[in-house]
Protein backbone atom coordinates (compact mmCIF):
# COMPACT_ATOMS: atom_id res chain seq x y z
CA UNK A 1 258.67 74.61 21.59
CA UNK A 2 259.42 73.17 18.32
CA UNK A 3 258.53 75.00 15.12
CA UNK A 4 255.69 72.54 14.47
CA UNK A 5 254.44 72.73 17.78
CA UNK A 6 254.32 76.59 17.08
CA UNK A 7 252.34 76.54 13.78
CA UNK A 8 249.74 74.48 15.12
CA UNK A 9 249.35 76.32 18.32
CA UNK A 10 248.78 80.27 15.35
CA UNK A 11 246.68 77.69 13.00
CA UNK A 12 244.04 76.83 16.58
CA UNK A 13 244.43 80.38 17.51
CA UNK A 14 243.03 81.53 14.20
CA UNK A 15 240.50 78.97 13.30
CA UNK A 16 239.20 79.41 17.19
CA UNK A 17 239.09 83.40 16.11
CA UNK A 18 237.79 82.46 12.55
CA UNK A 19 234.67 81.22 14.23
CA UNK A 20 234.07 83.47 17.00
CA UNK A 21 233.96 86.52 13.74
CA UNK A 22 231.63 84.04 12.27
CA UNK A 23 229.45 83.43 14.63
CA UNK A 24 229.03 87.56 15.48
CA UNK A 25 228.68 87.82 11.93
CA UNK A 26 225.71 85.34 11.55
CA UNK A 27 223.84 86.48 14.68
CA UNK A 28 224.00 90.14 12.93
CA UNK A 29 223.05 88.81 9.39
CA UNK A 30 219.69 86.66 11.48
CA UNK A 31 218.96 89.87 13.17
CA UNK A 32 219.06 92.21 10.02
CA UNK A 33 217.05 88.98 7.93
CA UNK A 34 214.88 89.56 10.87
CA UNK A 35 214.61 93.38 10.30
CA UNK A 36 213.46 93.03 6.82
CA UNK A 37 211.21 90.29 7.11
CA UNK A 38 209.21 92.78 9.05
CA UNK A 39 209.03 95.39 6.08
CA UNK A 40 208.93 92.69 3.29
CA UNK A 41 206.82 89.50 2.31
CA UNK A 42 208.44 86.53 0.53
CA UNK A 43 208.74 87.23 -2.78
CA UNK A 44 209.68 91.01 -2.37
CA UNK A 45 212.57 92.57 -4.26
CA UNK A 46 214.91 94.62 -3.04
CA UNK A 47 216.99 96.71 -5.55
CA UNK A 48 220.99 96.22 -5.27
CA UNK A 49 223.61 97.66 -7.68
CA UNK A 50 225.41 95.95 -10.53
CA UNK A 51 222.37 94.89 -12.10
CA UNK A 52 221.22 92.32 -9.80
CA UNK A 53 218.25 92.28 -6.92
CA UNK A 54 217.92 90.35 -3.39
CA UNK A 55 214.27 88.38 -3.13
CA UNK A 56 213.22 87.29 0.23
CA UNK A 57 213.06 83.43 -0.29
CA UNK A 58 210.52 81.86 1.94
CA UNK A 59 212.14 78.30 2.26
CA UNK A 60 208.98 76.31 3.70
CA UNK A 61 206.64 77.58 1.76
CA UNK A 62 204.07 75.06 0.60
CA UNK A 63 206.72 72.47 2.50
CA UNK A 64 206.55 71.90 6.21
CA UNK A 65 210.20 69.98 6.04
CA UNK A 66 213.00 71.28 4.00
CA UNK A 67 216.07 68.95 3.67
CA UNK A 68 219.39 70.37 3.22
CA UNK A 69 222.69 68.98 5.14
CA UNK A 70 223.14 71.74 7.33
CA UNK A 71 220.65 74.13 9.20
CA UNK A 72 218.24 75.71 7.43
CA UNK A 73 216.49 79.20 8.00
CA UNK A 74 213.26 79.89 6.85
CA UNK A 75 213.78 82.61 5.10
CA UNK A 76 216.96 84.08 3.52
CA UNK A 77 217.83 86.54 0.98
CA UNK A 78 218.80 85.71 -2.60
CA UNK A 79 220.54 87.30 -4.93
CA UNK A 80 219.19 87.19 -8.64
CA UNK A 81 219.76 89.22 -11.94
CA UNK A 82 217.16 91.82 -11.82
């Protein structure tokens, strides 16, 4: 197989493994957003080091459409300057 060939055949390999860790990493992240949604309403501040805090971000509140170029959760974590 040419040396081309090759590189392209690693490159696939690793972007197909690339997304299969990203997509086991975003179903884990959804299901821990999940988790704390149930002990915290939007707005709520969770402590982190370094100064800074995560606030649950309810993104349809007051809205029923948000528009953003991807897909959009309706709530996510934030991470401000406490």
């Amino acid at each position: 197989m040419p040396k081309k060939t090759v590189d392209l055949v690693e490159k696939a390999r690793q972007c197909l493994r690339a997304r299969e860790l990203g997509s086991k990493h975003y179903k884990r992240a959804d299901r821990l957003l999940d988790e704390i949604r149930k002990e915290l309403d939007p707005g709520g501040e969770i402590p982190l080091a370094g100064g800074k805090k995560a606030v649950l971000k309810d993104n349809f509140q007051n809205t029923n459409k948000v528009f953003r170029s991807h897909g959009i959760s309706r709530f996510e974590l934030e991470v401000v300057e406490a």
